[in-house]
Tab-separated table of C-alpha atoms and ligand atoms in Angstrom:
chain	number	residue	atom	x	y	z
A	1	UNK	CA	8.774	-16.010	-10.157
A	2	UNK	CA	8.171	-12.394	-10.494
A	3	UNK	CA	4.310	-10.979	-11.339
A	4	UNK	CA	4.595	-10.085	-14.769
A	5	UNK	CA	5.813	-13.420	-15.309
A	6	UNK	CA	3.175	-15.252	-13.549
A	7	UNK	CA	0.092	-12.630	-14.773
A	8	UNK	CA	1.766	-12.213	-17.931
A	9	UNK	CA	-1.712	-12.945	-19.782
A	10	UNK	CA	-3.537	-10.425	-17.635
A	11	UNK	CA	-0.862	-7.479	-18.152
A	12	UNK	CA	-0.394	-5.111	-20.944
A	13	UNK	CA	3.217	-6.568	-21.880
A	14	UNK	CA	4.271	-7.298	-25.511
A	15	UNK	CA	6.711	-10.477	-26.482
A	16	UNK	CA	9.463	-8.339	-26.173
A	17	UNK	CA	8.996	-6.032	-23.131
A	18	UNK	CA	12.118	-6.656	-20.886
A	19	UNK	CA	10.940	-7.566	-17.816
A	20	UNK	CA	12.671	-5.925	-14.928
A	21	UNK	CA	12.143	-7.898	-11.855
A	22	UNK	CA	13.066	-8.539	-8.073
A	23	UNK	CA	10.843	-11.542	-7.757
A	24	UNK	CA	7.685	-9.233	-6.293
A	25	UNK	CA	4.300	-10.500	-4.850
A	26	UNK	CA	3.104	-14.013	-3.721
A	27	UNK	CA	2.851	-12.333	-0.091
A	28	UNK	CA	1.623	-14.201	2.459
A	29	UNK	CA	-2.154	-14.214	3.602
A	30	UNK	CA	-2.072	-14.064	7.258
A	31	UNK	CA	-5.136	-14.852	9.585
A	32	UNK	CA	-5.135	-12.007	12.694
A	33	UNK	CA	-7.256	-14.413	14.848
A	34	UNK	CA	-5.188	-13.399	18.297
A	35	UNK	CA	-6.157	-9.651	17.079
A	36	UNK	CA	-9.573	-10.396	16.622
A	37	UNK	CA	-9.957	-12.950	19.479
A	38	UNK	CA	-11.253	-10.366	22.266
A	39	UNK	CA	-13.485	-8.932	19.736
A	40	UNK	CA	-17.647	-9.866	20.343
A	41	UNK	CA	-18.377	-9.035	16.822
A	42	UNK	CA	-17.278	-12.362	15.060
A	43	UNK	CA	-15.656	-12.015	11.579
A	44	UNK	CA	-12.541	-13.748	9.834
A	45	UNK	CA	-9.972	-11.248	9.598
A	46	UNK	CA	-7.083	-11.272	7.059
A	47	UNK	CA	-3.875	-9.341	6.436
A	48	UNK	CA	-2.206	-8.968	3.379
A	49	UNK	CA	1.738	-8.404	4.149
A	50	UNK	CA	2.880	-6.140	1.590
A	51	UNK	CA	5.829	-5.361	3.707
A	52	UNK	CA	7.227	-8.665	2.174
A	53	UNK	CA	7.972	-7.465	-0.984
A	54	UNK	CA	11.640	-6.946	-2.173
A	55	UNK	CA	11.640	-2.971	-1.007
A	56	UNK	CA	9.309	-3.401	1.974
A	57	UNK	CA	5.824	-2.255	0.041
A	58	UNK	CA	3.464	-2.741	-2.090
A	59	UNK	CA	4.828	0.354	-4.532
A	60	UNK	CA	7.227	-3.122	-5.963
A	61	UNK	CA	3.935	-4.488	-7.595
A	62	UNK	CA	4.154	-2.022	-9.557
A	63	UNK	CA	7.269	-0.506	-10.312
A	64	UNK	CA	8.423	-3.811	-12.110
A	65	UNK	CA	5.811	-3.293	-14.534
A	66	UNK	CA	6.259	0.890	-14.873
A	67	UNK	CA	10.125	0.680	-14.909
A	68	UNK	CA	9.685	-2.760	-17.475
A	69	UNK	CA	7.832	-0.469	-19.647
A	70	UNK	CA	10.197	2.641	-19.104
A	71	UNK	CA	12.892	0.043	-20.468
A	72	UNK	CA	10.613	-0.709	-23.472
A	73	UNK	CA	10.165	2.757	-24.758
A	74	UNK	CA	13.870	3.391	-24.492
A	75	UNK	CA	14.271	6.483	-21.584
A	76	UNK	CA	17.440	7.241	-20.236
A	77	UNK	CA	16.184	7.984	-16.630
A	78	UNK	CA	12.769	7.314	-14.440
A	79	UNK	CA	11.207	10.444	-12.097
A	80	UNK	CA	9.274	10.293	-9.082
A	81	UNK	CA	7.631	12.031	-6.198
A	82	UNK	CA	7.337	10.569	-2.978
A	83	UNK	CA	6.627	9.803	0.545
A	84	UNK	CA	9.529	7.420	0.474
A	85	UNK	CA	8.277	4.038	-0.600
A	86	UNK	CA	7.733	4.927	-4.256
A	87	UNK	CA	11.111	6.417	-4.613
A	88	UNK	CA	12.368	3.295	-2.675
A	89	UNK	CA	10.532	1.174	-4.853
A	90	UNK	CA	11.816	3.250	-8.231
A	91	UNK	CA	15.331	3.414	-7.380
A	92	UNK	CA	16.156	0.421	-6.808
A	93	UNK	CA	14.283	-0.873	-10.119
A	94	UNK	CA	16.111	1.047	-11.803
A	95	UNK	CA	19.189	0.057	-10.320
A	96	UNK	CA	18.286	-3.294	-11.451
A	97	UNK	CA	17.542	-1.715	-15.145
A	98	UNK	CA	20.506	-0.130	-15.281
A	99	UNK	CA	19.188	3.325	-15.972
A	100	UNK	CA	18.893	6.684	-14.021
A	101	UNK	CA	17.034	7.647	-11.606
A	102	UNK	CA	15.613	11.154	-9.747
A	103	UNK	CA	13.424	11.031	-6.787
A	104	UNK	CA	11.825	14.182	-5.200
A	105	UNK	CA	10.946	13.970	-1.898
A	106	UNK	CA	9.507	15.940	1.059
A	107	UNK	CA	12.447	17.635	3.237
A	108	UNK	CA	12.101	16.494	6.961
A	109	UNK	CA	9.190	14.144	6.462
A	110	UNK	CA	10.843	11.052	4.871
A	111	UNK	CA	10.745	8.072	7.646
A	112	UNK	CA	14.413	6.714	7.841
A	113	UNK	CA	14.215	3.484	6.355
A	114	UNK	CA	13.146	4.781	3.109
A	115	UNK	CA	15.718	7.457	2.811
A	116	UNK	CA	17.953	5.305	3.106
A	117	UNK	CA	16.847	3.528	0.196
A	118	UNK	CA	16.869	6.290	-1.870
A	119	UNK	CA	20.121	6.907	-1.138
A	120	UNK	CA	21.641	3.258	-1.207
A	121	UNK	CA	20.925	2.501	-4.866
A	122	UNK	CA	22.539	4.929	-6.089
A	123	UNK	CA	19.820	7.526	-7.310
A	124	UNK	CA	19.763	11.433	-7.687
A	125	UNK	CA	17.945	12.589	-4.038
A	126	UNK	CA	16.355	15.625	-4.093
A	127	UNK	CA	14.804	17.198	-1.095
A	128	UNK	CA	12.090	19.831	-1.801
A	129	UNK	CA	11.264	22.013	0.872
A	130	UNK	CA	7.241	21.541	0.615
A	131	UNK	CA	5.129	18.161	0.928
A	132	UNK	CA	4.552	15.552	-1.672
A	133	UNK	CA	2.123	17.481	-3.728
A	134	UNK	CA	4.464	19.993	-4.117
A	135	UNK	CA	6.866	17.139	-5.410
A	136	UNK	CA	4.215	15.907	-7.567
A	137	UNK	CA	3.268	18.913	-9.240
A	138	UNK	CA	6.788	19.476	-10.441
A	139	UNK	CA	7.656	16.223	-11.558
A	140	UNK	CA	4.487	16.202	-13.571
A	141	UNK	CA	6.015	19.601	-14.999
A	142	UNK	CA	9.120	18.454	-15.370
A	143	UNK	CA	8.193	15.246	-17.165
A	144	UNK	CA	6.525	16.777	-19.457
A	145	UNK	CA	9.182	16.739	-22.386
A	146	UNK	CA	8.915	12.723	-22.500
A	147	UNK	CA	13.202	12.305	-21.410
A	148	UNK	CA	12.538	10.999	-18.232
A	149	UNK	CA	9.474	8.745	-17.465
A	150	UNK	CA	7.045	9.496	-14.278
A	151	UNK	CA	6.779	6.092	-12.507
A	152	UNK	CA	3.813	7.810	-9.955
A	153	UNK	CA	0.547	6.335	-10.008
A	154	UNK	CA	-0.155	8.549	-12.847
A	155	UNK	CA	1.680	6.046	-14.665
A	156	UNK	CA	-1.056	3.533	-15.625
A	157	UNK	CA	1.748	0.765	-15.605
A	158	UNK	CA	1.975	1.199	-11.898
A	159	UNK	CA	-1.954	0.763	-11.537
A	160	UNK	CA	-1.689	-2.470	-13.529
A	161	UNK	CA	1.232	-4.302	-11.618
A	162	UNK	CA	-0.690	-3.636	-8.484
A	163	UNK	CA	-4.012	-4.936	-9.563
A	164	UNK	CA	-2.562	-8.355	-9.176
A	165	UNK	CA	-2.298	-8.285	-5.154
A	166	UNK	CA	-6.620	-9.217	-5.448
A	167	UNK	CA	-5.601	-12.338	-7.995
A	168	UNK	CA	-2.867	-13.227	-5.512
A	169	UNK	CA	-5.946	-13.038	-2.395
A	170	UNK	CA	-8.343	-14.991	-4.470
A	171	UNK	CA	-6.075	-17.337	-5.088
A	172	UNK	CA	-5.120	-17.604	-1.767
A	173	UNK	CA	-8.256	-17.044	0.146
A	174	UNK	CA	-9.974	-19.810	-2.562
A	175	UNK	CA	-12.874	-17.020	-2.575
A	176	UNK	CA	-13.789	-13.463	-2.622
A	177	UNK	CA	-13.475	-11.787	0.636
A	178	UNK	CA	-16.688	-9.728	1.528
A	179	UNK	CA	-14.772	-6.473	2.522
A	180	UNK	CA	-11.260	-5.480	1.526
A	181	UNK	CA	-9.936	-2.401	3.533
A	182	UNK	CA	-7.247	-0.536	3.054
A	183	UNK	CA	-5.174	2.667	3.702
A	184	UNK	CA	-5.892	5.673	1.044
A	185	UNK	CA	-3.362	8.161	0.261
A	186	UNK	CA	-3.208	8.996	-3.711
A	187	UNK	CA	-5.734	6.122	-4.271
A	188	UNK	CA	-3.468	4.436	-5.996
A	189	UNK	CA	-4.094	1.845	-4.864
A	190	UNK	CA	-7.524	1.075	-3.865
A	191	UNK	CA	-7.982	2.160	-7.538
A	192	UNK	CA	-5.851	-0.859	-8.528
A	193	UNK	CA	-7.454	-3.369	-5.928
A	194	UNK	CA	-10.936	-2.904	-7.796
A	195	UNK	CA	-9.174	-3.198	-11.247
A	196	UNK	CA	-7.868	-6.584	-10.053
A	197	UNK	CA	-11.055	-7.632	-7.987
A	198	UNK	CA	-12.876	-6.227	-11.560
A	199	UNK	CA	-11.431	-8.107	-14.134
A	200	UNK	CA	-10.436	-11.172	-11.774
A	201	UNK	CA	-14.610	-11.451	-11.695
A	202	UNK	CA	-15.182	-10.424	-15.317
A	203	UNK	CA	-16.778	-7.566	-14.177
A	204	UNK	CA	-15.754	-3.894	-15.593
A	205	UNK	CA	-15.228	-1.593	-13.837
A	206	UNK	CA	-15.651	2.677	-14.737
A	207	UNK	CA	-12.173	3.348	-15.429
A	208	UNK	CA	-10.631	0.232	-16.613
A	209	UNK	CA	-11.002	1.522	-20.214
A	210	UNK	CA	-8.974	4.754	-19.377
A	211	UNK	CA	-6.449	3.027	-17.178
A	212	UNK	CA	-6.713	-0.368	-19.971
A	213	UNK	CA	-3.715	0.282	-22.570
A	214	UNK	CA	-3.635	-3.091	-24.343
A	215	UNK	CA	-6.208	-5.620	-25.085
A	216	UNK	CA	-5.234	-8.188	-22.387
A	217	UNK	CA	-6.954	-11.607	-20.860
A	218	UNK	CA	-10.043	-11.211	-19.153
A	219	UNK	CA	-11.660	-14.537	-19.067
A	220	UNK	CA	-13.004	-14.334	-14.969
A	221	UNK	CA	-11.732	-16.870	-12.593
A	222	UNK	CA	-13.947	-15.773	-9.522
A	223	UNK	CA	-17.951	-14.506	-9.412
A	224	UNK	CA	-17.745	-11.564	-7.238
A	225	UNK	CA	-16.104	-8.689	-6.105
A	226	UNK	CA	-15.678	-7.126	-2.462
A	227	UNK	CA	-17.190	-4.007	-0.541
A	228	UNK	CA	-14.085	-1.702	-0.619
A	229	UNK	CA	-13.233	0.033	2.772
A	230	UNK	CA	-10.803	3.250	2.225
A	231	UNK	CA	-9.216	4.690	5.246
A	232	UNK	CA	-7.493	7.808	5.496
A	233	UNK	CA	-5.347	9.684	9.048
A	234	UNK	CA	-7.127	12.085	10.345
A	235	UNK	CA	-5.300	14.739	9.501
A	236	UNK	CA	-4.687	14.024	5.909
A	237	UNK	CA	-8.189	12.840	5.224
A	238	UNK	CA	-9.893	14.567	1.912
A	239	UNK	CA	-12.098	12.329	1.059
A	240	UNK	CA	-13.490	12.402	4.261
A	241	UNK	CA	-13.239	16.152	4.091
A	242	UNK	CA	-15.113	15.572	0.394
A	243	UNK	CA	-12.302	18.077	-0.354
A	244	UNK	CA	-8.752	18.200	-1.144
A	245	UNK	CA	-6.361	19.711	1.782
A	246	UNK	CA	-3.816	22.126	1.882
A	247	UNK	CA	-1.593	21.138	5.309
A	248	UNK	CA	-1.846	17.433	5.719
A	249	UNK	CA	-0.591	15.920	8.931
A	250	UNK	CA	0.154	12.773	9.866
A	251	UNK	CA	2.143	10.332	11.846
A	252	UNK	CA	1.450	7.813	9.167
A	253	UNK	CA	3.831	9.663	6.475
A	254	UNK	CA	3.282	7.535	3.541
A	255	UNK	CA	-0.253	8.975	3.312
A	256	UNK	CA	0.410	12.139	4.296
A	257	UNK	CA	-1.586	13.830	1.181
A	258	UNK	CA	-3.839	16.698	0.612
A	259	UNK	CA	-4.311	16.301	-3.170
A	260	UNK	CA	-4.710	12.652	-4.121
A	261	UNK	CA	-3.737	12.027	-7.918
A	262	UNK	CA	-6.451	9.276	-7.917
A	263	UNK	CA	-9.233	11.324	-6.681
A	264	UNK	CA	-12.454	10.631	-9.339
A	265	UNK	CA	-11.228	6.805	-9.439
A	266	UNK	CA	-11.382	6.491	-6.069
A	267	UNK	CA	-14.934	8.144	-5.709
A	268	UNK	CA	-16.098	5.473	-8.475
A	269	UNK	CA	-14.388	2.552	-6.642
A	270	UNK	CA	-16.420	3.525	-3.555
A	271	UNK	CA	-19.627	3.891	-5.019
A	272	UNK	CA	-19.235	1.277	-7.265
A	273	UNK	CA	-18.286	-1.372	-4.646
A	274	UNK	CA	-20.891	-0.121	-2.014
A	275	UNK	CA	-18.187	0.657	0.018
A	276	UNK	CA	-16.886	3.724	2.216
A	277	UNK	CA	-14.506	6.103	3.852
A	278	UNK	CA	-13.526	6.519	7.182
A	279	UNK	CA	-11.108	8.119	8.875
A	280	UNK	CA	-8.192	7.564	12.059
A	281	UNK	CA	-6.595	9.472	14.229
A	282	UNK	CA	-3.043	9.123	14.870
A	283	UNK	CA	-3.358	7.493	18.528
A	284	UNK	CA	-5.578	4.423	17.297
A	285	UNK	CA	-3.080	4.142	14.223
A	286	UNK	CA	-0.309	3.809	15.987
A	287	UNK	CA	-1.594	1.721	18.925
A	288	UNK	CA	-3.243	-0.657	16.491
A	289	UNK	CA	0.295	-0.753	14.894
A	290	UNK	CA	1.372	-2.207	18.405
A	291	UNK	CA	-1.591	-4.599	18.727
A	292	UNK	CA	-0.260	-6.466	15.197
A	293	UNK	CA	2.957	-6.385	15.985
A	294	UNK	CA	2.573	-7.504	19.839
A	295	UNK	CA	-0.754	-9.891	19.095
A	296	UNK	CA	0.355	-11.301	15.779
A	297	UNK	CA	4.178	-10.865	15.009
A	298	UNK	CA	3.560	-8.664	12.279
A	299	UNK	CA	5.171	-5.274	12.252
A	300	UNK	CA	4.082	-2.940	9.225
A	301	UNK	CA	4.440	0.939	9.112
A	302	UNK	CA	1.758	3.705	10.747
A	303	UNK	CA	-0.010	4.022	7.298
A	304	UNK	CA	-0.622	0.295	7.028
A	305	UNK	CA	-2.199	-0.134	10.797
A	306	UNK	CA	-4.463	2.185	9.276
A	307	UNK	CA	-6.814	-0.443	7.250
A	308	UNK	CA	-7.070	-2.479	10.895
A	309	UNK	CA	-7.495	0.275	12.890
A	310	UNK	CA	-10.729	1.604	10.390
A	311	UNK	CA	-11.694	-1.912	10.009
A	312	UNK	CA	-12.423	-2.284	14.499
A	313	UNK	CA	-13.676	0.964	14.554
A	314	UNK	CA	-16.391	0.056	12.029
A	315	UNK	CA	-16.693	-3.396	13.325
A	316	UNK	CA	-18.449	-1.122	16.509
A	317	UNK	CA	-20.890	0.396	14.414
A	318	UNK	CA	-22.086	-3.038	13.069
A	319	UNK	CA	-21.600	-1.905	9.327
A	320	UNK	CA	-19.689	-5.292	8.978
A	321	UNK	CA	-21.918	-8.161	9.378
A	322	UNK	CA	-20.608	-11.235	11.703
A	323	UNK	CA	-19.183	-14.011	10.044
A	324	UNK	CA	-17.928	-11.651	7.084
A	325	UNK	CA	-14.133	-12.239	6.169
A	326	UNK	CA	-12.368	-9.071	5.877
A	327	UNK	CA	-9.305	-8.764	3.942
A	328	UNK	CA	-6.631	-5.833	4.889
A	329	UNK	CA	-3.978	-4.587	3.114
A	330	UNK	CA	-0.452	-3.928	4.950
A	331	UNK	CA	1.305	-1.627	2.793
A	332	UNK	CA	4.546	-1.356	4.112
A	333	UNK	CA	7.398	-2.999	6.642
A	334	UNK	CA	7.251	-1.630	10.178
A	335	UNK	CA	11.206	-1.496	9.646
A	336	UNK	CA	10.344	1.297	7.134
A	337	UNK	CA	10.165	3.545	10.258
A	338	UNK	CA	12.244	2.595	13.294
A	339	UNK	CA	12.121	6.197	14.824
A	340	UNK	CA	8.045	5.275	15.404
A	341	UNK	CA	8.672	2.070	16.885
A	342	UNK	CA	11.388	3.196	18.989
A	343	UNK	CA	9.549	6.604	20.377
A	344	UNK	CA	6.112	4.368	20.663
A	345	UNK	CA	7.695	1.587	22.823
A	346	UNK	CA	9.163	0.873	26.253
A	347	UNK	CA	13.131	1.388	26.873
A	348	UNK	CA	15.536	-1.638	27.404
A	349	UNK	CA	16.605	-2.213	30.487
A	350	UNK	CA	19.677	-1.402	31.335
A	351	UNK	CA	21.638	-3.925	33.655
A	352	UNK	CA	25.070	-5.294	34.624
A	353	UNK	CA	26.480	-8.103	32.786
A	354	UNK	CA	25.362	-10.211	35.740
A	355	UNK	CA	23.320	-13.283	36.223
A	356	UNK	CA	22.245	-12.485	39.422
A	357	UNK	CA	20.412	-8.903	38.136
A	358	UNK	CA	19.237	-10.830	35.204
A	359	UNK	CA	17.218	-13.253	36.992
A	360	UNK	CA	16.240	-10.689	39.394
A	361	UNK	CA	14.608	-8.877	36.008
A	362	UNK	CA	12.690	-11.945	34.682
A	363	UNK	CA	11.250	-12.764	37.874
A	364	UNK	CA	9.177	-9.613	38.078
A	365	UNK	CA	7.618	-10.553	34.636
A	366	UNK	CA	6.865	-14.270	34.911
B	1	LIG	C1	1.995	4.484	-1.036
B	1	LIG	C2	1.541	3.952	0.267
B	1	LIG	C3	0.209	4.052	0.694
B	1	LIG	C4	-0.828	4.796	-0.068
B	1	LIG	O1	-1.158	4.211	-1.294
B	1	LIG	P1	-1.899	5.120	-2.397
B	1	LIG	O2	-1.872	4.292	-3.615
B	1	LIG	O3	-1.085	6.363	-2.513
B	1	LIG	O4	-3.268	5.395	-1.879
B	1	LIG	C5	-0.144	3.468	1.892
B	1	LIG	N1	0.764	2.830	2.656
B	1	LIG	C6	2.049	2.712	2.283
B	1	LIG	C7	2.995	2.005	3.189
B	1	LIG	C8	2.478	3.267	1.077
B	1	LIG	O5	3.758	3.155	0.728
C-alpha cells in the first residue's frame, strides 16, 4: 500500500485526486546497536532507511503526493531543480503519470546513480552550468506561468507526503523518540518531520497553517513530540553560518546548498522543538558512512551518514542524555553514489584463478 493510501485521512487529497503511486514508505526501523556498542555514553539508537523507497530516498514520500496533485489540476509537464534525488524521484513519477517531465540539475556535481535516473525514465535533462540554487532560481522563474508544475519543496504537496515518515516511526517505535536527527539541506525536510511529529501529537506547529491547504484529520495518536537535531557538511552549512552561502562544498552532494528554500521554517522547527544545529566535516561523514555500512549492513549516501555522524559528535558533549532513544533519518541509498564508495574503500585483490593463491589470501585474514 502506498502513503496516500494508508494516511489518506491525514493528507490534503479530495475523493477524486488520482493517486500516483510506487508503493512508497513503510521503511524499516533499524536498531544500530553494533554502531553504538563501543560507545560509553548509553542511548538506543535508531535509523530510519529511507534508501528503501522505490527511487532510493526519501524525495518518493513526497513526490507521490506533489505529482498526484500535479495530475489533479490537469498540467501537461512537472519541473524541478536538483541535487539528483528530487529529479530522480520526479521523473520517474511522472513516468508513472504519464506526463512530462524537465529536471535542472547542477553540471559535474550529480552523483552517478541519480543521473542515471534522470536519464532512464525518459525525462528532459538539463545540465546548468552553476549549483542547485542557480537551478532553483530559474525553475521558480520559469514556473511562474502555471504550464508546468514545480514539484521542489516549495511545493507544499511535497512537505505533506513527507510528514508521514514520523507517523510511520511512531508507529513503529510504539513511542516518541526523544531526539530525531537528521541531515539539512533545503530543510525540506526537517520542516516536514515536525509537521508529522506536530499533528501526529495534536500539537501545532508555526507553519502548519501556511504549509496546511485542506482541512484534514488531526485527532493525535501520540502525546509528544521530539528534540529535532539538524545537521549540515561543513562546507555547505548556513545555518550554522546563521547566513546563507554563496560556494557550497561538499562531498555529501545532495546537501550541497547555500540558499535553503526552507530557511524561516527550519529556524522555527529548531526553536520550537528545543533542538539544534551542528555541523560535519567531510572526513567524519564519510567515515561514519563506512562505520554503518561495515558495523550494521546498511549502506546510505554521504548526506545521510550525516545525521549519525552529528548525532556521536554530540553524544561527546553530553547534550544527549543516556538512556535517550535517538531516531536518525537515512535519506538516501549508498548505491546512489558508487564513485564514493569505490574511491573511499580498499581495492580487490587481484589473483589467479587458482585455489592454491586463494587460500593463501584467506589465511592472512582469519
Ligand atoms: C534531499 C536530500 C537531503 C536534504 O533534504 P532537504 O529537505 O533538502 O533538507 C538529504 N539527503 C538526501 C539523500 C537527499 O536526497
Amino acid at each position: 500500500m502506498g502513503l496516500i493510501e494508508k494516511y489518506r485521512d491525514r493528507l490534503p487529497v479530495l475523493s477524486n485526486t488520482p493517486i500516483v503511486s510506487l508503493e512508497e514508505g513503510d521503511t524499516p526501523l533499524v536498531e544500530l546497536k553494533n554502531l553504538i556498542q563501543p560507545f560509553k555514553h548509553k542511548i538506543k539508537l535508531y535509523a530510519k532507511f529511507e534508501g528503501l523507497n522505490p527511487t532510493g530516498s526519501f524525495k518518493d514520500r513526497g513526490m507521490t503526493l506533489a505529482v498526484s496533485k500535479a495530475v489533479e489540476k490537469g498540467v501537461k509537464a512537472v519541473i524541478c531543480a536538483s541535487t539528483g534525488n528530487t529529479s530522480a524521484a520526479a521523473v520517474a513519477y511522472a513516468a508513472r503519470a504519464g506526463i512530462a517531465s524537465f529536471v535542472l540539475i547542477p553540471s559535474g556535481k550529480i552523483a552517478l546513480g541519480k543521473l542515471s535516473q534522470a536519464m532512464m525514465h525518459g525525462a528532459v535533462v538539463i545540465q546548468i552550468e552553476g549549483n542547485f540554487d542557480d537551478g532553483m532560481r530559474l525553475v521558480e522563474e520559469i514556473g511562474q506561468n502555471g504550464e508546468l508544475e514545480i514539484v521542489n519543496s516549495v511545493n507544499p504537496f511535497r512537505l505533506h507526503g513527507q510528514k508521514t515518515v514520523s507517523f510511520e516511526i511512531i508507529e513503529q517505535l510504539g513511542y516518541v523518540p526523544d531526539f530525531h536527527a537528521l541531515p539539512v539541506g533545503n530543510a525540506g525536510n526537517i520542516t516536514a518531520h515536525w509537521m508529522g511529529y506536530s499533528e501526529a501529537s495534536g500539537k501545532s506547529c508555526c507553519f502548519q497553517e501556511s504549509v496546511g491547504c485542506y482541512e484534514i484529520e488531526k485527532k493525535p495518536f501520540s502525546n509528544d513530540r521530539p528534540t529535532i537535531l539538524g545537521y549540515q557538511a561543513a562546507g555547505a552549512a548556513p545555518f550554522m553560518r546563521r547566513e546563507k552561502i554563496s560556494n557550497p562544498e561538499t562531498v555529501a552532494t545532495a546537501i550541497r546548498i547555500g540558499s535553503p528554500v526552507s530557511w524561516d521554517y527550519a529556524w522555527n522547527v529548531i526553536r520550537e522543538s528545543g533542538g539544534w544545529f551542528n555541523e560535519c566535516n567531510d572526513e567524519e561523514i564519510l567515515q561514519t558512512q563506512k562505520l554503518l555500512a561495515k558495523t550494521e549492513g546498511i549502506f546510505c549516501e554521504p548526506a545521510s551518514a550525516v545525521a549519525v555522524a552529528g548525532v556521536l559528535k554530540d553524544l561527546g558533549n553530553d547534550k544527549i542524555s543516556p538512556g535517550s532513544t535517538v531516531v536518525c533519518t537515512l535519506t538516501g541509498h549508498g548505491l546512489k553514489d558508487p564513485d564514493i564508495a569505490i574511491a573511499r574503500s580498499d581495492k580487490p585483490h587481484s589473483v589467479a584463478a587458482n585455489r592454491e593463491e586463494i587460500a593463501k589470501l584467506i589465511k592472512g585474514y582469519i
